PDB file of C-alpha atoms in Angstrom:
ATOM      1  CA  LEU A   1       0.000   0.000   0.000  1.00 67.00           C
ATOM      2  CA  LEU A   2       1.532   3.290  -1.108  1.00 72.00           C
ATOM      3  CA  ALA A   3       0.366   6.512   0.498  1.00 71.00           C
ATOM      4  CA  GLY A   4       1.229  10.208   0.368  1.00 71.00           C
ATOM      5  CA  GLY A   5       2.420  12.430  -2.439  1.00 73.00           C
ATOM      6  CA  ALA A   6       5.084   9.989  -3.682  1.00 77.00           C
ATOM      7  CA  SER A   7       2.362   7.457  -4.520  1.00 79.00           C
ATOM      8  CA  SER A   8       1.239   9.679  -7.419  1.00 80.00           C
ATOM      9  CA  SER A   9       4.521   8.967  -9.247  1.00 84.00           C
ATOM     10  CA  PRO A  10       3.992   6.269 -11.929  1.00 85.00           C
ATOM     11  CA  TYR A  11       7.763   5.702 -12.062  1.00 88.00           C
ATOM     12  CA  LEU A  12       7.947   4.974  -8.321  1.00 86.00           C
ATOM     13  CA  ARG A  13       4.847   2.737  -8.398  1.00 84.00           C
ATOM     14  CA  ASN A  14       6.186   0.714 -11.353  1.00 87.00           C
ATOM     15  CA  SER A  15       9.660   0.381  -9.786  1.00 89.00           C
ATOM     16  CA  ILE A  16       8.196  -0.883  -6.514  1.00 88.00           C
ATOM     17  CA  GLN A  17       5.840  -3.249  -8.373  1.00 88.00           C
ATOM     18  CA  GLU A  18       8.805  -4.755 -10.282  1.00 89.00           C
ATOM     19  CA  VAL A  19      10.738  -5.422  -7.071  1.00 90.00           C
ATOM     20  CA  VAL A  20       7.660  -6.865  -5.341  1.00 88.00           C
ATOM     21  CA  ARG A  21       6.853  -9.134  -8.333  1.00 88.00           C
ATOM     22  CA  LYS A  22      10.347 -10.639  -8.139  1.00 90.00           C
ATOM     23  CA  MET A  23       9.727 -11.458  -4.472  1.00 89.00           C
ATOM     24  CA  ASP A  24       6.205 -12.834  -4.971  1.00 89.00           C
ATOM     25  CA  PRO A  25       4.161 -12.350  -8.178  1.00 86.00           C
ATOM     26  CA  ARG A  26       0.897 -12.608  -6.203  1.00 88.00           C
ATOM     27  CA  ILE A  27       1.526  -9.349  -4.314  1.00 86.00           C
ATOM     28  CA  ARG A  28      -0.064  -6.228  -5.777  1.00 84.00           C
ATOM     29  CA  VAL A  29       0.827  -2.614  -5.032  1.00 83.00           C
ATOM     30  CA  PHE A  30      -2.128  -0.362  -4.186  1.00 82.00           C
ATOM     31  CA  HIS A  31      -2.185   3.436  -4.260  1.00 80.00           C
ATOM     32  CA  PRO A  32      -4.821   6.169  -3.966  1.00 79.00           C
ATOM     33  CA  LEU A  33      -6.225   7.473  -7.240  1.00 81.00           C
ATOM     34  CA  ASN A  34      -5.832  11.066  -6.027  1.00 81.00           C
ATOM     35  CA  ALA A  35      -2.897  11.213  -3.596  1.00 78.00           C
ATOM     36  CA  SER A  36      -3.311  14.937  -2.813  1.00 81.00           C
ATOM     37  CA  MET A  37      -6.954  14.397  -1.826  1.00 83.00           C
ATOM     38  CA  ALA A  38      -5.975  11.427   0.374  1.00 79.00           C
ATOM     39  CA  ILE A  39      -3.425  13.626   2.182  1.00 79.00           C
ATOM     40  CA  LEU A  40      -5.998  16.400   2.652  1.00 85.00           C
ATOM     41  CA  LYS A  41      -8.668  14.001   3.962  1.00 85.00           C
ATOM     42  CA  GLY A  42      -6.164  12.486   6.386  1.00 82.00           C
ATOM     43  CA  ALA A  43      -5.222  15.929   7.694  1.00 83.00           C
ATOM     44  CA  VAL A  44      -8.898  16.853   8.176  1.00 89.00           C
ATOM     45  CA  LEU A  45      -9.598  13.589  10.032  1.00 86.00           C
ATOM     46  CA  ILE A  46      -6.657  14.169  12.379  1.00 82.00           C
ATOM     47  CA  GLY A  47      -7.700  17.798  12.887  1.00 84.00           C
ATOM     48  CA  LYS A  48     -11.187  16.675  13.919  1.00 89.00           C
ATOM     49  CA  ASN A  49      -9.937  13.806  16.091  1.00 88.00           C
ATOM     50  CA  PRO A  50      -6.263  14.214  17.166  1.00 80.00           C
ATOM     51  CA  SER A  51      -6.462  10.977  19.185  1.00 82.00           C
ATOM     52  CA  LEU A  52      -6.233   9.079  15.869  1.00 84.00           C
ATOM     53  CA  VAL A  53      -2.464   9.700  15.970  1.00 83.00           C
ATOM     54  CA  THR A  54      -0.998   7.637  18.809  1.00 87.00           C
ATOM     55  CA  SER A  55       2.675   7.993  17.889  1.00 87.00           C
ATOM     56  CA  ARG A  56       5.027   9.656  15.454  1.00 86.00           C
ATOM     57  CA  LYS A  57       8.255   8.461  13.881  1.00 89.00           C
ATOM     58  CA  SER A  58      10.992  10.896  14.885  1.00 91.00           C
ATOM     59  CA  ARG A  59      12.561  12.476  11.818  1.00 91.00           C
ATOM     60  CA  PHE A  60      15.637  13.575  13.794  1.00 94.00           C
ATOM     61  CA  SER A  61      17.430  12.757  17.009  1.00 95.00           C
ATOM     62  CA  TYR A  62      16.723  15.344  19.696  1.00 95.00           C
ATOM     63  CA  ALA A  63      19.129  16.200  22.487  1.00 95.00           C
ATOM     64  CA  ALA A  64      19.684  18.572  25.365  1.00 93.00           C
ATOM     65  CA  GLY A  65      22.974  20.446  25.486  1.00 91.00           C
ATOM     66  CA  ARG A  66      25.079  19.784  28.575  1.00 88.00           C
ATOM     67  CA  MET A  67      28.130  21.743  29.670  1.00 87.00           C
ATOM     68  CA  ARG A  68      30.414  19.256  31.360  1.00 88.00           C
ATOM     69  CA  LYS A  69      33.810  19.289  33.001  1.00 91.00           C
ATOM     70  CA  PHE A  70      36.408  18.552  30.329  1.00 93.00           C
ATOM     71  CA  ASP A  71      38.074  15.148  30.651  1.00 93.00           C
ATOM     72  CA  ALA A  72      41.087  14.681  28.350  1.00 92.00           C
ATOM     73  CA  LYS A  73      40.653  10.885  28.490  1.00 94.00           C
ATOM     74  CA  ILE A  74      37.213  10.939  26.845  1.00 92.00           C
ATOM     75  CA  HIS A  75      36.686  14.380  25.237  1.00 92.00           C
ATOM     76  CA  ASP A  76      38.075  15.943  22.067  1.00 91.00           C
ATOM     77  CA  GLU A  77      40.622  18.626  23.045  1.00 90.00           C
ATOM     78  CA  LYS A  78      39.723  20.769  19.988  1.00 92.00           C
ATOM     79  CA  ARG A  79      36.167  21.176  21.306  1.00 93.00           C
ATOM     80  CA  ALA A  80      37.145  22.347  24.809  1.00 92.00           C
ATOM     81  CA  ILE A  81      36.119  25.851  25.917  1.00 91.00           C
ATOM     82  CA  MET A  82      37.264  27.934  28.850  1.00 91.00           C
ATOM     83  CA  VAL A  83      34.617  29.069  31.346  1.00 86.00           C
ATOM     84  CA  GLY A  84      36.416  31.276  33.811  1.00 85.00           C
ATOM     85  CA  ASP A  85      39.544  29.316  34.689  1.00 89.00           C
ATOM     86  CA  LYS A  86      37.946  25.893  34.080  1.00 89.00           C
ATOM     87  CA  LYS A  87      38.023  23.820  30.895  1.00 92.00           C
ATOM     88  CA  LYS A  88      34.523  22.712  29.844  1.00 92.00           C
ATOM     89  CA  ILE A  89      32.915  20.905  26.922  1.00 93.00           C
ATOM     90  CA  MET A  90      29.429  21.107  25.374  1.00 93.00           C
ATOM     91  CA  THR A  91      28.011  17.608  24.897  1.00 94.00           C
ATOM     92  CA  LEU A  92      24.664  16.201  23.831  1.00 95.00           C
ATOM     93  CA  ASP A  93      22.297  14.208  26.013  1.00 94.00           C
ATOM     94  CA  ILE A  94      20.228  12.289  23.436  1.00 95.00           C
ATOM     95  CA  LEU A  95      16.539  12.278  24.392  1.00 95.00           C
ATOM     96  CA  VAL A  96      14.909  10.761  21.294  1.00 94.00           C
ATOM     97  CA  LYS A  97      16.692   8.922  18.492  1.00 95.00           C
ATOM     98  CA  MET A  98      16.051   9.367  14.789  1.00 95.00           C
ATOM     99  CA  ASP A  99      13.422   6.897  13.469  1.00 93.00           C
ATOM    100  CA  GLU A 100      12.293   6.125  17.033  1.00 93.00           C
ATOM    101  CA  ASP A 101       8.560   5.598  17.456  1.00 92.00           C
ATOM    102  CA  VAL A 102       7.503   8.321  19.937  1.00 91.00           C
ATOM    103  CA  LYS A 103       4.104   7.987  21.606  1.00 90.00           C
ATOM    104  CA  THR A 104       1.949  11.118  21.559  1.00 88.00           C
ATOM    105  CA  GLY A 105       2.524  12.984  24.810  1.00 86.00           C
ATOM    106  CA  ALA A 106       5.624  10.930  25.716  1.00 90.00           C
ATOM    107  CA  VAL A 107       7.585  12.603  28.522  1.00 92.00           C
ATOM    108  CA  ILE A 108      11.318  12.047  28.908  1.00 92.00           C
ATOM    109  CA  THR A 109      12.872  13.225  32.159  1.00 91.00           C
ATOM    110  CA  ARG A 110      16.515  14.074  32.801  1.00 89.00           C
ATOM    111  CA  ASP A 111      18.083  15.432  35.957  1.00 86.00           C
ATOM    112  CA  LYS A 112      20.082  18.626  35.582  1.00 82.00           C
ATOM    113  CA  LEU A 113      22.470  19.984  38.184  1.00 75.00           C
ATOM    114  CA  THR A 114      22.430  23.774  38.276  1.00 73.00           C
ATOM    115  CA  ASN A 115      25.407  25.844  39.309  1.00 63.00           C
ATOM    116  CA  ALA A 116      26.132  29.258  40.698  1.00 52.00           C
ATOM    117  CA  THR A 117      27.480  30.578  37.374  1.00 54.00           C
ATOM    118  CA  GLU A 118      23.959  30.511  35.955  1.00 54.00           C
ATOM    119  CA  GLY A 119      22.780  33.074  38.523  1.00 59.00           C
ATOM    120  CA  THR A 120      19.042  33.035  39.181  1.00 64.00           C
ATOM    121  CA  LYS A 121      18.129  31.738  35.700  1.00 71.00           C
ATOM    122  CA  VAL A 122      18.662  28.194  34.513  1.00 72.00           C
ATOM    123  CA  TYR A 123      18.845  27.723  30.751  1.00 75.00           C
ATOM    124  CA  GLU A 124      18.160  24.664  28.640  1.00 81.00           C
ATOM    125  CA  SER A 125      19.343  24.267  25.050  1.00 89.00           C
ATOM    126  CA  LEU A 126      17.640  21.864  22.665  1.00 92.00           C
ATOM    127  CA  TYR A 127      19.286  20.413  19.551  1.00 95.00           C
ATOM    128  CA  ARG A 128      18.266  18.234  16.639  1.00 95.00           C
ATOM    129  CA  CYS A 129      20.690  15.856  14.968  1.00 96.00           C
ATOM    130  CA  THR A 130      20.764  13.959  11.706  1.00 96.00           C
ATOM    131  CA  ARG A 131      22.625  11.079  13.426  1.00 93.00           C
ATOM    132  CA  ASN A 132      21.932   8.982  16.514  1.00 94.00           C
ATOM    133  CA  ASP A 133      25.569   8.914  17.605  1.00 93.00           C
ATOM    134  CA  ALA A 134      26.266  12.668  17.828  1.00 94.00           C
ATOM    135  CA  THR A 135      28.282  13.577  20.930  1.00 94.00           C
ATOM    136  CA  TYR A 136      29.093  17.297  20.731  1.00 95.00           C
ATOM    137  CA  THR A 137      26.925  20.342  20.034  1.00 94.00           C
ATOM    138  CA  ASP A 138      29.258  21.646  17.309  1.00 93.00           C
ATOM    139  CA  GLU A 139      29.379  18.490  15.154  1.00 94.00           C
ATOM    140  CA  ASP A 140      28.204  18.348  11.543  1.00 94.00           C
ATOM    141  CA  GLY A 141      24.511  17.505  11.369  1.00 95.00           C
ATOM    142  CA  VAL A 142      23.731  19.080  14.775  1.00 96.00           C
ATOM    143  CA  GLN A 143      21.481  22.152  14.810  1.00 96.00           C
ATOM    144  CA  LYS A 144      20.498  24.219  17.821  1.00 94.00           C
ATOM    145  CA  LEU A 145      16.711  24.585  17.960  1.00 92.00           C
ATOM    146  CA  GLY A 146      16.671  27.085  20.752  1.00 87.00           C
ATOM    147  CA  ASN A 147      17.633  28.226  24.196  1.00 83.00           C
ATOM    148  CA  GLY A 148      15.111  28.836  26.904  1.00 75.00           C
ATOM    149  CA  VAL A 149      14.891  29.759  30.550  1.00 66.00           C
ATOM    150  CA  VAL A 150      13.562  26.697  32.348  1.00 67.00           C
ATOM    151  CA  ILE A 151      13.618  28.160  35.857  1.00 65.00           C
ATOM    152  CA  THR A 152      14.000  31.574  37.394  1.00 66.00           C
ATOM    153  CA  PHE A 153      14.887  31.351  41.076  1.00 64.00           C
ATOM    154  CA  ASP A 154      13.857  34.091  43.473  1.00 61.00           C
ATOM    155  CA  ARG A 155      17.292  34.258  45.063  1.00 58.00           C
ATOM    156  CA  HIS A 156      20.758  33.521  43.696  1.00 54.00           C
ATOM    157  CA  TYR A 157      21.674  30.988  46.403  1.00 50.00           C
ATOM    158  CA  GLU A 158      18.688  28.776  45.483  1.00 54.00           C
ATOM    159  CA  ALA A 159      20.305  28.129  42.103  1.00 51.00           C
ATOM    160  CA  GLU A 160      23.593  26.900  43.553  1.00 58.00           C
ATOM    161  CA  GLU A 161      23.931  23.132  43.151  1.00 65.00           C
ATOM    162  CA  SER A 162      20.193  22.493  42.815  1.00 74.00           C
ATOM    163  CA  ILE A 163      18.884  19.390  41.067  1.00 81.00           C
ATOM    164  CA  LEU A 164      16.103  19.864  38.550  1.00 82.00           C
ATOM    165  CA  ALA A 165      13.985  17.194  36.907  1.00 87.00           C
ATOM    166  CA  VAL A 166      13.629  18.533  33.364  1.00 88.00           C
ATOM    167  CA  ASN A 167      10.674  17.050  31.441  1.00 89.00           C
ATOM    168  CA  TYR A 168      10.632  17.031  27.651  1.00 90.00           C
ATOM    169  CA  LYS A 169       7.235  16.275  26.129  1.00 90.00           C
ATOM    170  CA  PHE A 170       7.483  14.774  22.627  1.00 85.00           C
ATOM    171  CA  GLY A 171       5.149  13.138  20.129  1.00 73.00           C
ATOM    172  CA  ASP A 172       3.075  16.187  19.301  1.00 74.00           C
ATOM    173  CA  THR A 173       3.729  18.887  16.713  1.00 75.00           C
ATOM    174  CA  ARG A 174       6.048  20.694  19.162  1.00 82.00           C
ATOM    175  CA  ILE A 175       8.369  19.917  22.066  1.00 86.00           C
ATOM    176  CA  ASP A 176       7.370  21.262  25.481  1.00 86.00           C
ATOM    177  CA  VAL A 177       9.918  21.651  28.264  1.00 86.00           C
ATOM    178  CA  CYS A 178       9.197  22.137  31.959  1.00 85.00           C
ATOM    179  CA  ALA A 179      11.170  21.488  35.126  1.00 85.00           C
ATOM    180  CA  THR A 180      10.623  20.604  38.758  1.00 84.00           C
ATOM    181  CA  HIS A 181      12.986  21.770  41.481  1.00 81.00           C
ATOM    182  CA  LYS A 182      13.618  18.495  43.325  1.00 81.00           C
ATOM    183  CA  ASP A 183      14.144  20.053  46.793  1.00 78.00           C
ATOM    184  CA  THR A 184      10.962  22.136  46.800  1.00 79.00           C
ATOM    185  CA  ASN A 185       8.790  20.349  44.172  1.00 82.00           C
ATOM    186  CA  ARG A 186       8.231  23.750  42.589  1.00 78.00           C
ATOM    187  CA  ILE A 187       7.196  23.351  38.939  1.00 77.00           C
ATOM    188  CA  PHE A 188       8.393  25.733  36.233  1.00 73.00           C
ATOM    189  CA  LYS A 189       6.803  25.800  32.758  1.00 72.00           C
TER     190      LYS A 189
END
C-alpha cells in the first residue's frame, strides 16, 4: 500500500511493483487514485480527532545540550572551551533517536544539576541531529533549535547546586519543556 504524495509517481509505483513481483508475483501494489486528496482528507480527520495519531516516527534525534567538566581521556581537546579558569565541553544528552517511534505525549525526564554561574536563571538548550551517535553540540549535522529559561529562582543561592527534573514532552507537533525543582517540588513551565 503506497500513500502520500510519492504514490502519485507512476515511475515509483512501477519500480516498486517490479521489485515486489520478483519477491512474490501474487503481491499487488495499491495506491490512492488522487494522492493529494488522500493527504488532505487524512489531515482533516486528524484535525477533527487528534487521538487518531498515537505515535510519530521521529525524523531527527533530539538532544539537550550539557556543559560538562572537560576530561582529556574521553573528550576531544579541539572542542574544549574555557569558562572562567575551568576547561569545559558542550556535549549532547540524546533524548529521542532518529526513526524512534515516539508515543503522543511521551515525557522524557533528565536530571540537571544547576550551578552558581547561571545566577538566578537556569537555561536549557535543545538540539536536533541527523545522526543517533552525535556527541558534541558543534558536530556536523547538529542544529540548535533554541535556548530557553527553564527556571527563574527568586534568590541567587537557590540556584547553587540544585537538582532539577527537566521534562521534555514529545510526540506532538512541538516539544514542550518544563522542570521541577527536586528540593521544593516547585514546577516551572
